[in-house]
Amino acid sequence: MNNPANFIFAACQAGAEAALRKEIPENHPELKLAFSRPGFVTFKVDPNNRLPDRYSLKSTLARTSGWSLGRAESENSAEIVASILENGAEQLAAADVIHVWERDRKVPGSGGFEPGVSVLANEVGQQVLAAMEASGKFSNKPALNRLARPDSVVFDICVVEPNQWWYGFHEANTSAGRWPGGVPMFDTDVEPISRAYFKLKEALLWSGIPVSEGDVCAELGSAPGGACQLLLEMGALVIAIDPAELEADVLKHPNLNHIRRRGHEVKKRDFRDVRWLFADISMVPNYTLDTVSAIVSHDAVNIKGMALTLKLTNWELLDSVPAWIQRVKDLGFKYVRTRQLAFNRQEICLIAAKDKFVLRAGKKRVSQPPQLQS
Ligand SMILES: C[S@@+](CC[C@H](N)C(=O)[O-])C[C@H]1O[C@@H](n2cnc3c(N)ncnc32)[C@H](O)[C@@H]1O
């Protein structure tokens, strides 16, 4: 039996495509680069290689990926839609949801740009749905740009140029695979204290780290306070560690303690009630990992899970991802994953859990803000 298609597509951050073109063939020798634009890349599958049914890319940089059926190009969008309905008929008929997104053209957070479904993408999706209905050939009525049900078939359309749309499909078998274009769906019109608010929100959704009311959380590198703002909204008790000043609104919150020091200067016993550890330090990844290692390996500390932002001062640092993962596993975290979040800039997120089950399990509650020694 053949593969479902001859190509694989992957969406990524604008500017990450060169690193993605290197990463994918390294992890998947069966794939060769085919097409590349900022934010969108395709790979040709070795035709002699029958891939497993539940084939999925091993990648830190791919936001979402799937089988690529090709592109349709015209100045007349009705012609593009007709071509997709003809060549993608089988997959459209099986689809539970259609995800339409525009490739990123800017780095998230620059020039006011934040990733997510655009007005144009929604219009394209509406046009495809209307054409499906008008054709009378489809008994299904897929939803548009909704959270896909686990394991359902998603029909993907990436608007690479307004007159050039690429289309394909995937099975929604990962948390990010359920989001249109691999971007979580939440309101980015709000103006948090910092973009770290969005980064942490996405990290929690992606990883399943179940921060709950009363959980003690610590963040290394917490100024000005966007991530703390989110944790406080979630009812967590927050230890914010940063030599810099926090924004007044989070600083005065009764559930926040600010330790105005660098991470390695904080007494390790101050982490004894901490359940979830976050780090967003403006230093190289090994500095963050050194600081975190000294904390989590202390006898008095029992951290269940972490989400660490690792800054990529250059893209070559990505070669160290396997070593970073191993380092964290050696600290006793069995479940470790990396991903360039949609809301990351030139950085990645590493999440770690002592066991996969802690990502969903019930929690021990601490009802009072912890007493600190530092
Ligand atoms: C990207 S900002 C953090 C943004 C923050 N997470 C938020 O939610 O707004 C990086 C921070 O790392 C802090 N930093 C640098 N070195 C540090 C260290 N050794 N320990 C703790 N914080 C550090 C800086 O002062 C800076 O505020």
mmCIF file of C-alpha atoms and ligand atoms in Angstrom:
data_model
loop_
_atom_site.group_PDB
_atom_site.id
_atom_site.type_symbol
_atom_site.label_atom_id
_atom_site.label_comp_id
_atom_site.label_asym_id
_atom_site.label_seq_id
_atom_site.Cartn_x
_atom_site.Cartn_y
_atom_site.Cartn_z
ATOM 1 C CA MET A 1 0.000 0.000 0.000
ATOM 2 C CA ASN A 2 1.207 3.518 -0.764
ATOM 3 C CA ASN A 3 1.636 6.428 1.591
ATOM 4 C CA PRO A 4 -1.433 8.695 1.829
ATOM 5 C CA ALA A 5 0.484 11.380 -0.126
ATOM 6 C CA ASN A 6 3.965 11.994 -1.534
ATOM 7 C CA PHE A 7 4.745 15.117 0.471
ATOM 8 C CA ILE A 8 4.670 16.341 4.069
ATOM 9 C CA PHE A 9 4.027 19.980 5.029
ATOM 10 C CA ALA A 10 5.193 21.777 8.154
ATOM 11 C CA ALA A 11 4.331 25.245 9.467
ATOM 12 C CA CYS A 12 6.841 27.154 11.576
ATOM 13 C CA GLN A 13 7.749 30.614 12.788
ATOM 14 C CA ALA A 14 8.839 33.079 10.048
ATOM 15 C CA GLY A 15 12.637 32.915 10.100
ATOM 16 C CA ALA A 16 12.768 29.401 11.581
ATOM 17 C CA GLU A 17 12.413 27.687 8.169
ATOM 18 C CA ALA A 18 16.176 27.374 7.539
ATOM 19 C CA ALA A 19 16.611 25.629 10.893
ATOM 20 C CA LEU A 20 13.515 23.479 10.184
ATOM 21 C CA ARG A 21 14.942 22.455 6.773
ATOM 22 C CA LYS A 22 18.003 21.170 8.645
ATOM 23 C CA GLU A 23 16.145 19.615 11.579
ATOM 24 C CA ILE A 24 13.594 17.525 9.686
ATOM 25 C CA PRO A 25 15.910 15.521 7.387
ATOM 26 C CA GLU A 26 18.218 14.918 10.377
ATOM 27 C CA ASN A 27 15.365 13.310 12.313
ATOM 28 C CA HIS A 28 13.688 11.871 9.199
ATOM 29 C CA PRO A 29 16.152 10.660 6.533
ATOM 30 C CA GLU A 30 13.092 9.512 4.519
ATOM 31 C CA LEU A 31 12.239 13.179 3.801
ATOM 32 C CA LYS A 32 13.889 15.568 1.331
ATOM 33 C CA LEU A 33 13.275 19.291 1.129
ATOM 34 C CA ALA A 34 10.769 20.246 -1.587
ATOM 35 C CA PHE A 35 9.363 23.783 -1.148
ATOM 36 C CA SER A 36 10.182 26.514 1.329
ATOM 37 C CA ARG A 37 8.789 29.921 2.170
ATOM 38 C CA PRO A 38 9.090 31.764 5.466
ATOM 39 C CA GLY A 39 6.721 29.971 7.836
ATOM 40 C CA PHE A 40 5.866 27.052 5.526
ATOM 41 C CA VAL A 41 7.992 24.149 4.226
ATOM 42 C CA THR A 42 7.235 20.891 2.406
ATOM 43 C CA PHE A 43 9.256 17.695 2.135
ATOM 44 C CA LYS A 44 9.131 14.867 -0.402
ATOM 45 C CA VAL A 45 8.728 11.387 1.013
ATOM 46 C CA ASP A 46 11.063 8.712 -0.299
ATOM 47 C CA PRO A 47 8.588 6.730 -2.481
ATOM 48 C CA ASN A 48 10.253 3.424 -1.509
ATOM 49 C CA ASN A 49 9.517 4.095 2.121
ATOM 50 C CA ARG A 50 6.060 3.059 3.378
ATOM 51 C CA LEU A 51 5.573 5.178 6.474
ATOM 52 C CA PRO A 52 3.601 4.033 9.544
ATOM 53 C CA ASP A 53 -0.112 4.876 9.577
ATOM 54 C CA ARG A 54 0.315 7.168 12.580
ATOM 55 C CA TYR A 55 3.335 8.924 11.112
ATOM 56 C CA SER A 56 4.167 12.188 12.827
ATOM 57 C CA LEU A 57 7.165 14.492 12.625
ATOM 58 C CA LYS A 58 9.763 14.517 15.383
ATOM 59 C CA SER A 59 10.439 18.217 15.482
ATOM 60 C CA THR A 60 10.936 21.111 17.872
ATOM 61 C CA LEU A 61 10.253 23.735 15.225
ATOM 62 C CA ALA A 62 7.231 22.399 13.319
ATOM 63 C CA ARG A 63 4.122 24.000 14.794
ATOM 64 C CA THR A 64 1.893 21.660 12.909
ATOM 65 C CA SER A 65 2.425 19.195 10.075
ATOM 66 C CA GLY A 66 0.602 16.719 7.904
ATOM 67 C CA TRP A 67 0.319 15.158 4.478
ATOM 68 C CA SER A 68 0.542 17.706 1.691
ATOM 69 C CA LEU A 69 -1.718 17.208 -1.328
ATOM 70 C CA GLY A 70 -0.201 20.120 -3.231
ATOM 71 C CA ARG A 71 -0.969 23.705 -4.059
ATOM 72 C CA ALA A 72 -3.615 25.532 -6.031
ATOM 73 C CA GLU A 73 -2.805 28.862 -7.599
ATOM 74 C CA SER A 74 -4.913 31.444 -9.393
ATOM 75 C CA GLU A 75 -5.835 35.133 -9.301
ATOM 76 C CA ASN A 76 -9.417 33.887 -9.027
ATOM 77 C CA SER A 77 -10.075 32.352 -5.592
ATOM 78 C CA ALA A 78 -13.114 30.420 -6.925
ATOM 79 C CA GLU A 79 -10.732 28.516 -9.218
ATOM 80 C CA ILE A 80 -8.461 27.674 -6.294
ATOM 81 C CA VAL A 81 -11.442 26.420 -4.284
ATOM 82 C CA ALA A 82 -12.670 24.299 -7.225
ATOM 83 C CA SER A 83 -9.232 22.743 -7.576
ATOM 84 C CA ILE A 84 -9.062 21.911 -3.851
ATOM 85 C CA LEU A 85 -12.556 20.380 -3.924
ATOM 86 C CA GLU A 86 -11.552 18.192 -6.848
ATOM 87 C CA ASN A 87 -8.080 17.076 -5.729
ATOM 88 C CA GLY A 88 -8.804 16.947 -2.011
ATOM 89 C CA ALA A 89 -12.319 15.472 -2.293
ATOM 90 C CA GLU A 90 -11.557 12.232 -0.443
ATOM 91 C CA GLN A 91 -9.880 13.975 2.513
ATOM 92 C CA LEU A 92 -12.469 16.758 2.644
ATOM 93 C CA ALA A 93 -15.208 14.130 2.804
ATOM 94 C CA ALA A 94 -13.502 12.556 5.833
ATOM 95 C CA ALA A 95 -12.752 15.842 7.595
ATOM 96 C CA ASP A 96 -14.296 16.800 10.890
ATOM 97 C CA VAL A 97 -12.832 20.269 10.781
ATOM 98 C CA ILE A 98 -11.047 22.523 8.277
ATOM 99 C CA HIS A 99 -8.081 24.507 9.551
ATOM 100 C CA VAL A 100 -7.141 27.526 7.441
ATOM 101 C CA TRP A 101 -4.271 29.816 8.338
ATOM 102 C CA GLU A 102 -1.891 32.263 6.687
ATOM 103 C CA ARG A 103 1.803 31.528 6.946
ATOM 104 C CA ASP A 104 3.566 33.854 9.396
ATOM 105 C CA ARG A 105 5.328 36.743 7.692
ATOM 106 C CA LYS A 106 6.798 38.316 10.820
ATOM 107 C CA VAL A 107 8.346 37.089 14.026
ATOM 108 C CA PRO A 108 5.650 36.896 16.731
ATOM 109 C CA GLY A 109 5.509 40.048 18.792
ATOM 110 C CA SER A 110 7.160 42.206 16.110
ATOM 111 C CA GLY A 111 5.288 45.068 14.456
ATOM 112 C CA GLY A 112 2.148 44.195 16.416
ATOM 113 C CA PHE A 113 1.969 40.737 14.825
ATOM 114 C CA GLU A 114 0.709 37.799 16.859
ATOM 115 C CA PRO A 115 0.090 34.390 15.267
ATOM 116 C CA GLY A 116 -3.429 33.085 14.883
ATOM 117 C CA VAL A 117 -6.279 32.769 12.426
ATOM 118 C CA SER A 118 -6.594 35.952 10.334
ATOM 119 C CA VAL A 119 -9.678 37.510 8.742
ATOM 120 C CA LEU A 120 -8.453 36.365 5.308
ATOM 121 C CA ALA A 121 -7.973 32.795 6.546
ATOM 122 C CA ASN A 122 -11.532 32.693 7.872
ATOM 123 C CA GLU A 123 -12.872 34.095 4.579
ATOM 124 C CA VAL A 124 -11.004 31.400 2.648
ATOM 125 C CA GLY A 125 -12.480 28.747 4.933
ATOM 126 C CA GLN A 126 -16.013 30.119 4.476
ATOM 127 C CA GLN A 127 -15.560 30.044 0.725
ATOM 128 C CA VAL A 128 -14.473 26.404 0.800
ATOM 129 C CA LEU A 129 -17.410 25.415 3.039
ATOM 130 C CA ALA A 130 -19.882 27.242 0.786
ATOM 131 C CA ALA A 131 -18.445 25.516 -2.299
ATOM 132 C CA MET A 132 -18.658 22.106 -0.590
ATOM 133 C CA GLU A 133 -22.321 22.667 0.171
ATOM 134 C CA ALA A 134 -23.115 24.059 -3.297
ATOM 135 C CA SER A 135 -21.449 21.054 -4.980
ATOM 136 C CA GLY A 136 -23.909 18.632 -3.355
ATOM 137 C CA LYS A 137 -21.089 16.045 -3.295
ATOM 138 C CA PHE A 138 -20.288 16.112 0.417
ATOM 139 C CA SER A 139 -22.494 14.626 3.113
ATOM 140 C CA ASN A 140 -20.275 15.999 5.909
ATOM 141 C CA LYS A 141 -20.236 19.611 7.098
ATOM 142 C CA PRO A 142 -16.850 20.253 8.691
ATOM 143 C CA ALA A 143 -16.427 22.966 11.310
ATOM 144 C CA LEU A 144 -14.062 25.824 10.485
ATOM 145 C CA ASN A 145 -11.027 26.762 12.573
ATOM 146 C CA ARG A 146 -12.286 25.050 15.698
ATOM 147 C CA LEU A 147 -10.378 22.916 18.157
ATOM 148 C CA ALA A 148 -10.269 19.519 16.441
ATOM 149 C CA ARG A 149 -11.614 16.541 18.343
ATOM 150 C CA PRO A 150 -8.817 14.174 19.450
ATOM 151 C CA ASP A 151 -7.798 11.830 16.614
ATOM 152 C CA SER A 152 -10.236 13.361 14.113
ATOM 153 C CA VAL A 153 -9.243 14.153 10.512
ATOM 154 C CA VAL A 154 -8.316 17.793 9.904
ATOM 155 C CA PHE A 155 -8.227 19.244 6.390
ATOM 156 C CA ASP A 156 -5.493 21.900 6.272
ATOM 157 C CA ILE A 157 -5.221 24.925 4.018
ATOM 158 C CA CYS A 158 -2.233 27.224 4.371
ATOM 159 C CA VAL A 159 -2.594 30.527 2.541
ATOM 160 C CA VAL A 160 1.055 30.858 1.496
ATOM 161 C CA GLU A 161 0.216 33.796 -0.801
ATOM 162 C CA PRO A 162 -3.253 35.293 -1.296
ATOM 163 C CA ASN A 163 -3.308 33.611 -4.737
ATOM 164 C CA GLN A 164 -1.467 30.412 -3.731
ATOM 165 C CA TRP A 165 -2.966 28.040 -1.183
ATOM 166 C CA TRP A 166 -1.403 24.753 -0.096
ATOM 167 C CA TYR A 167 -3.663 22.013 1.183
ATOM 168 C CA GLY A 168 -3.374 18.679 2.942
ATOM 169 C CA PHE A 169 -4.601 16.850 6.013
ATOM 170 C CA HIS A 170 -3.551 15.357 9.303
ATOM 171 C CA GLU A 171 -4.918 13.396 12.212
ATOM 172 C CA ALA A 172 -5.351 15.490 15.379
ATOM 173 C CA ASN A 173 -3.353 13.156 17.610
ATOM 174 C CA THR A 174 -1.368 15.766 19.570
ATOM 175 C CA SER A 175 -2.541 18.790 21.560
ATOM 176 C CA ALA A 176 -1.067 21.275 19.070
ATOM 177 C CA GLY A 177 -2.363 19.192 16.154
ATOM 178 C CA ARG A 178 -5.858 20.163 17.294
ATOM 179 C CA TRP A 179 -5.178 23.915 16.795
ATOM 180 C CA PRO A 180 -5.464 25.732 13.421
ATOM 181 C CA GLY A 181 -1.923 26.031 12.059
ATOM 182 C CA GLY A 182 -0.620 24.762 15.414
ATOM 183 C CA VAL A 183 -1.521 28.055 17.117
ATOM 184 C CA PRO A 184 -3.617 27.846 20.296
ATOM 185 C CA MET A 185 -6.894 29.704 20.166
ATOM 186 C CA PHE A 186 -7.066 32.397 22.786
ATOM 187 C CA ASP A 187 -7.720 36.115 22.778
ATOM 188 C CA THR A 188 -4.588 38.119 21.955
ATOM 189 C CA ASP A 189 -6.432 41.450 21.854
ATOM 190 C CA VAL A 190 -5.891 41.805 25.603
ATOM 191 C CA GLU A 191 -2.704 43.630 26.615
ATOM 192 C CA PRO A 192 -0.953 41.683 29.343
ATOM 193 C CA ILE A 193 2.005 43.029 31.328
ATOM 194 C CA SER A 194 4.282 41.216 28.882
ATOM 195 C CA ARG A 195 4.065 38.660 26.060
ATOM 196 C CA ALA A 196 5.296 36.044 28.514
ATOM 197 C CA TYR A 197 1.607 35.866 29.514
ATOM 198 C CA PHE A 198 0.791 34.342 26.070
ATOM 199 C CA LYS A 199 3.914 32.153 26.072
ATOM 200 C CA LEU A 200 3.044 30.583 29.400
ATOM 201 C CA LYS A 201 -0.625 30.200 28.465
ATOM 202 C CA GLU A 202 0.419 28.265 25.361
ATOM 203 C CA ALA A 203 3.028 26.237 27.275
ATOM 204 C CA LEU A 204 0.381 25.120 29.792
ATOM 205 C CA LEU A 205 -2.121 24.214 27.061
ATOM 206 C CA TRP A 206 0.477 22.314 25.048
ATOM 207 C CA SER A 207 2.041 20.442 27.940
ATOM 208 C CA GLY A 208 -1.016 19.811 30.088
ATOM 209 C CA ILE A 209 0.806 21.107 33.196
ATOM 210 C CA PRO A 210 -2.280 21.414 35.417
ATOM 211 C CA VAL A 211 -1.622 24.580 37.430
ATOM 212 C CA SER A 212 -4.545 24.844 39.847
ATOM 213 C CA GLU A 213 -5.758 27.147 42.571
ATOM 214 C CA GLY A 214 -3.449 26.897 45.571
ATOM 215 C CA ASP A 215 -0.496 25.394 43.661
ATOM 216 C CA VAL A 216 2.833 26.929 44.572
ATOM 217 C CA CYS A 217 4.681 28.051 41.437
ATOM 218 C CA ALA A 218 8.074 29.711 41.109
ATOM 219 C CA GLU A 219 9.337 31.633 38.121
ATOM 220 C CA LEU A 220 13.012 32.399 37.534
ATOM 221 C CA GLY A 221 13.251 35.533 35.402
ATOM 222 C CA SER A 222 9.856 36.988 36.181
ATOM 223 C CA ALA A 223 10.112 40.748 35.532
ATOM 224 C CA PRO A 224 8.084 42.631 34.405
ATOM 225 C CA GLY A 225 5.471 39.993 35.289
ATOM 226 C CA GLY A 226 3.301 38.695 32.413
ATOM 227 C CA ALA A 227 3.719 35.030 33.375
ATOM 228 C CA CYS A 228 3.120 35.817 37.064
ATOM 229 C CA GLN A 229 -0.022 37.707 36.028
ATOM 230 C CA LEU A 230 -1.368 34.536 34.382
ATOM 231 C CA LEU A 231 -0.418 32.291 37.315
ATOM 232 C CA LEU A 232 -2.102 34.679 39.766
ATOM 233 C CA GLU A 233 -5.248 34.739 37.596
ATOM 234 C CA MET A 234 -5.225 30.936 37.841
ATOM 235 C CA GLY A 235 -5.193 31.162 41.640
ATOM 236 C CA ALA A 236 -1.599 29.990 42.105
ATOM 237 C CA LEU A 237 0.699 31.118 44.917
ATOM 238 C CA VAL A 238 3.662 32.636 43.114
ATOM 239 C CA ILE A 239 7.320 33.057 44.011
ATOM 240 C CA ALA A 240 8.743 35.533 41.492
ATOM 241 C CA ILE A 241 12.537 35.521 41.265
ATOM 242 C CA ASP A 242 14.246 38.324 39.395
ATOM 243 C CA PRO A 243 16.771 41.044 40.280
ATOM 244 C CA ALA A 244 14.643 43.456 38.243
ATOM 245 C CA GLU A 245 11.469 45.178 39.438
ATOM 246 C CA LEU A 246 8.018 43.728 38.791
ATOM 247 C CA GLU A 247 5.071 45.697 37.520
ATOM 248 C CA ALA A 248 3.108 47.237 40.423
ATOM 249 C CA ASP A 249 -0.144 45.284 39.885
ATOM 250 C CA VAL A 250 1.484 41.876 40.306
ATOM 251 C CA LEU A 251 3.856 43.094 43.010
ATOM 252 C CA LYS A 252 1.014 44.130 45.307
ATOM 253 C CA HIS A 253 -0.929 40.870 44.803
ATOM 254 C CA PRO A 254 -1.271 39.022 48.155
ATOM 255 C CA ASN A 255 -0.412 35.670 46.528
ATOM 256 C CA LEU A 256 2.923 36.843 45.155
ATOM 257 C CA ASN A 257 6.308 36.946 46.837
ATOM 258 C CA HIS A 258 9.094 38.688 44.952
ATOM 259 C CA ILE A 259 12.629 37.544 45.710
ATOM 260 C CA ARG A 260 14.745 40.255 44.183
ATOM 261 C CA ARG A 261 17.759 38.082 43.435
ATOM 262 C CA ARG A 262 19.216 35.987 40.681
ATOM 263 C CA GLY A 263 18.003 32.382 40.579
ATOM 264 C CA HIS A 264 21.167 30.767 41.946
ATOM 265 C CA GLU A 265 21.234 33.215 44.896
ATOM 266 C CA VAL A 266 17.885 32.013 46.296
ATOM 267 C CA LYS A 267 17.985 29.555 49.202
ATOM 268 C CA LYS A 268 17.040 26.122 47.884
ATOM 269 C CA ARG A 269 14.709 25.567 50.868
ATOM 270 C CA ASP A 270 12.530 28.396 49.534
ATOM 271 C CA PHE A 271 11.531 25.967 46.772
ATOM 272 C CA ARG A 272 10.348 23.228 49.170
ATOM 273 C CA ASP A 273 6.612 23.806 48.571
ATOM 274 C CA VAL A 274 6.990 24.547 44.865
ATOM 275 C CA ARG A 275 5.040 22.193 42.635
ATOM 276 C CA TRP A 276 5.671 23.789 39.215
ATOM 277 C CA LEU A 277 8.847 25.636 38.223
ATOM 278 C CA PHE A 278 9.032 28.086 35.340
ATOM 279 C CA ALA A 279 12.099 29.843 33.923
ATOM 280 C CA ASP A 280 12.363 32.674 31.423
ATOM 281 C CA ILE A 281 15.867 33.965 32.118
ATOM 282 C CA SER A 282 17.493 36.267 29.557
ATOM 283 C CA MET A 283 20.644 34.131 29.463
ATOM 284 C CA VAL A 284 21.966 31.243 27.338
ATOM 285 C CA PRO A 285 20.217 27.845 27.759
ATOM 286 C CA ASN A 286 23.057 26.222 29.722
ATOM 287 C CA TYR A 287 22.887 29.024 32.287
ATOM 288 C CA THR A 288 19.143 28.406 32.746
ATOM 289 C CA LEU A 289 19.721 24.647 32.963
ATOM 290 C CA ASP A 290 22.556 25.069 35.501
ATOM 291 C CA THR A 291 20.320 27.252 37.683
ATOM 292 C CA VAL A 292 17.359 24.870 37.427
ATOM 293 C CA SER A 293 19.531 21.768 38.043
ATOM 294 C CA ALA A 294 20.887 23.173 41.307
ATOM 295 C CA ILE A 295 17.316 23.780 42.502
ATOM 296 C CA VAL A 296 15.576 20.557 41.486
ATOM 297 C CA SER A 297 18.391 18.275 42.644
ATOM 298 C CA HIS A 298 18.256 19.632 46.210
ATOM 299 C CA ASP A 299 16.918 17.164 48.809
ATOM 300 C CA ALA A 300 14.302 19.561 50.210
ATOM 301 C CA VAL A 301 12.783 20.214 46.775
ATOM 302 C CA ASN A 302 10.062 18.152 45.100
ATOM 303 C CA ILE A 303 9.106 19.872 41.879
ATOM 304 C CA LYS A 304 6.629 17.883 39.759
ATOM 305 C CA GLY A 305 6.995 19.685 36.474
ATOM 306 C CA MET A 306 8.685 22.565 34.693
ATOM 307 C CA ALA A 307 8.354 24.777 31.641
ATOM 308 C CA LEU A 308 11.623 26.459 30.685
ATOM 309 C CA THR A 309 12.145 29.075 27.994
ATOM 310 C CA LEU A 310 15.520 28.452 26.357
ATOM 311 C CA LYS A 311 16.820 31.436 24.404
ATOM 312 C CA LEU A 312 18.347 30.656 21.013
ATOM 313 C CA THR A 313 20.990 33.352 20.697
ATOM 314 C CA ASN A 314 21.773 31.557 17.422
ATOM 315 C CA TRP A 315 19.894 28.818 15.553
ATOM 316 C CA GLU A 316 22.923 26.453 15.748
ATOM 317 C CA LEU A 317 22.086 26.029 19.439
ATOM 318 C CA LEU A 318 19.238 23.766 18.292
ATOM 319 C CA ASP A 319 21.858 21.047 17.768
ATOM 320 C CA SER A 320 22.048 20.889 21.565
ATOM 321 C CA VAL A 321 18.342 20.048 22.056
ATOM 322 C CA PRO A 322 18.981 16.286 22.542
ATOM 323 C CA ALA A 323 21.690 17.078 25.130
ATOM 324 C CA TRP A 324 19.365 19.505 26.961
ATOM 325 C CA ILE A 325 16.613 16.881 27.034
ATOM 326 C CA GLN A 326 19.017 14.266 28.387
ATOM 327 C CA ARG A 327 20.266 16.685 31.045
ATOM 328 C CA VAL A 328 16.736 17.234 32.312
ATOM 329 C CA LYS A 329 15.957 13.501 32.181
ATOM 330 C CA ASP A 330 19.068 12.883 34.282
ATOM 331 C CA LEU A 331 17.506 15.132 36.934
ATOM 332 C CA GLY A 332 14.695 12.590 37.326
ATOM 333 C CA PHE A 333 12.129 14.018 34.880
ATOM 334 C CA LYS A 334 10.981 11.069 32.794
ATOM 335 C CA TYR A 335 8.806 13.052 30.405
ATOM 336 C CA VAL A 336 10.620 15.860 28.537
ATOM 337 C CA ARG A 337 9.539 17.588 25.322
ATOM 338 C CA THR A 338 10.658 20.653 23.365
ATOM 339 C CA ARG A 339 8.678 22.899 21.056
ATOM 340 C CA GLN A 340 9.021 26.310 19.553
ATOM 341 C CA LEU A 341 5.729 27.708 20.737
ATOM 342 C CA ALA A 342 3.732 29.910 18.389
ATOM 343 C CA PHE A 343 4.192 32.745 20.905
ATOM 344 C CA ASN A 344 7.937 32.151 21.350
ATOM 345 C CA ARG A 345 10.342 34.474 19.595
ATOM 346 C CA GLN A 346 13.876 33.149 18.895
ATOM 347 C CA GLU A 347 13.618 30.667 21.732
ATOM 348 C CA ILE A 348 12.030 27.327 22.507
ATOM 349 C CA CYS A 349 10.037 25.869 25.364
ATOM 350 C CA LEU A 350 11.202 22.739 27.200
ATOM 351 C CA ILE A 351 8.642 21.058 29.404
ATOM 352 C CA ALA A 352 9.425 18.331 31.880
ATOM 353 C CA ALA A 353 7.382 16.210 34.251
ATOM 354 C CA LYS A 354 8.516 13.697 36.847
ATOM 355 C CA ASP A 355 6.005 11.312 35.283
ATOM 356 C CA LYS A 356 3.623 11.805 32.421
ATOM 357 C CA PHE A 357 0.682 11.159 34.759
ATOM 358 C CA VAL A 358 1.453 14.293 36.873
ATOM 359 C CA LEU A 359 0.319 16.304 33.880
ATOM 360 C CA ARG A 360 -3.228 15.248 34.683
ATOM 361 C CA ALA A 361 -3.145 13.845 38.238
ATOM 362 C CA GLY A 362 -4.788 15.320 41.365
ATOM 363 C CA LYS A 363 -2.771 17.708 43.473
ATOM 364 C CA LYS A 364 -1.646 18.344 46.996
ATOM 365 C CA ARG A 365 -2.801 21.829 48.004
ATOM 366 C CA VAL A 366 -0.951 24.462 50.027
ATOM 367 C CA SER A 367 -3.402 27.104 51.184
ATOM 368 C CA GLN A 368 -1.015 29.768 52.531
ATOM 369 C CA PRO A 369 1.692 31.643 50.653
ATOM 370 C CA PRO A 370 4.976 29.895 51.513
ATOM 371 C CA GLN A 371 7.273 31.370 54.183
ATOM 372 C CA LEU A 372 10.565 32.342 52.606
ATOM 373 C CA GLN A 373 14.035 32.417 54.090
ATOM 374 C CA SER A 374 15.739 34.470 51.379
HETATM 375 C C1 LIG B 1 12.364 37.816 29.170
HETATM 376 S S1 LIG B 1 12.501 38.573 30.718
HETATM 377 C C2 LIG B 1 11.310 37.673 31.636
HETATM 378 C C3 LIG B 1 9.876 38.010 31.308
HETATM 379 C C4 LIG B 1 8.955 37.497 32.383
HETATM 380 N N1 LIG B 1 8.924 36.036 32.430
HETATM 381 C C5 LIG B 1 7.562 38.026 32.305
HETATM 382 O O1 LIG B 1 6.638 37.228 32.523
HETATM 383 O O2 LIG B 1 7.348 39.218 32.087
HETATM 384 C C6 LIG B 1 14.005 37.966 31.320
HETATM 385 C C7 LIG B 1 14.298 38.298 32.765
HETATM 386 O O3 LIG B 1 15.372 37.489 33.216
HETATM 387 C C8 LIG B 1 15.941 38.183 34.308
HETATM 388 N N2 LIG B 1 17.197 37.530 34.688
HETATM 389 C C9 LIG B 1 18.415 37.577 34.102
HETATM 390 N N3 LIG B 1 19.280 36.808 34.764
HETATM 391 C C10 LIG B 1 18.602 36.233 35.789
HETATM 392 C C11 LIG B 1 18.938 35.313 36.820
HETATM 393 N N4 LIG B 1 20.163 34.814 36.913
HETATM 394 N N5 LIG B 1 17.977 34.952 37.681
HETATM 395 C C12 LIG B 1 16.718 35.448 37.587
HETATM 396 N N6 LIG B 1 16.350 36.323 36.628
HETATM 397 C C13 LIG B 1 17.271 36.700 35.737
HETATM 398 C C14 LIG B 1 16.053 39.602 33.785
HETATM 399 O O4 LIG B 1 16.190 40.525 34.839
HETATM 400 C C15 LIG B 1 14.748 39.749 33.013
HETATM 401 O O5 LIG B 1 13.786 40.408 33.788
#
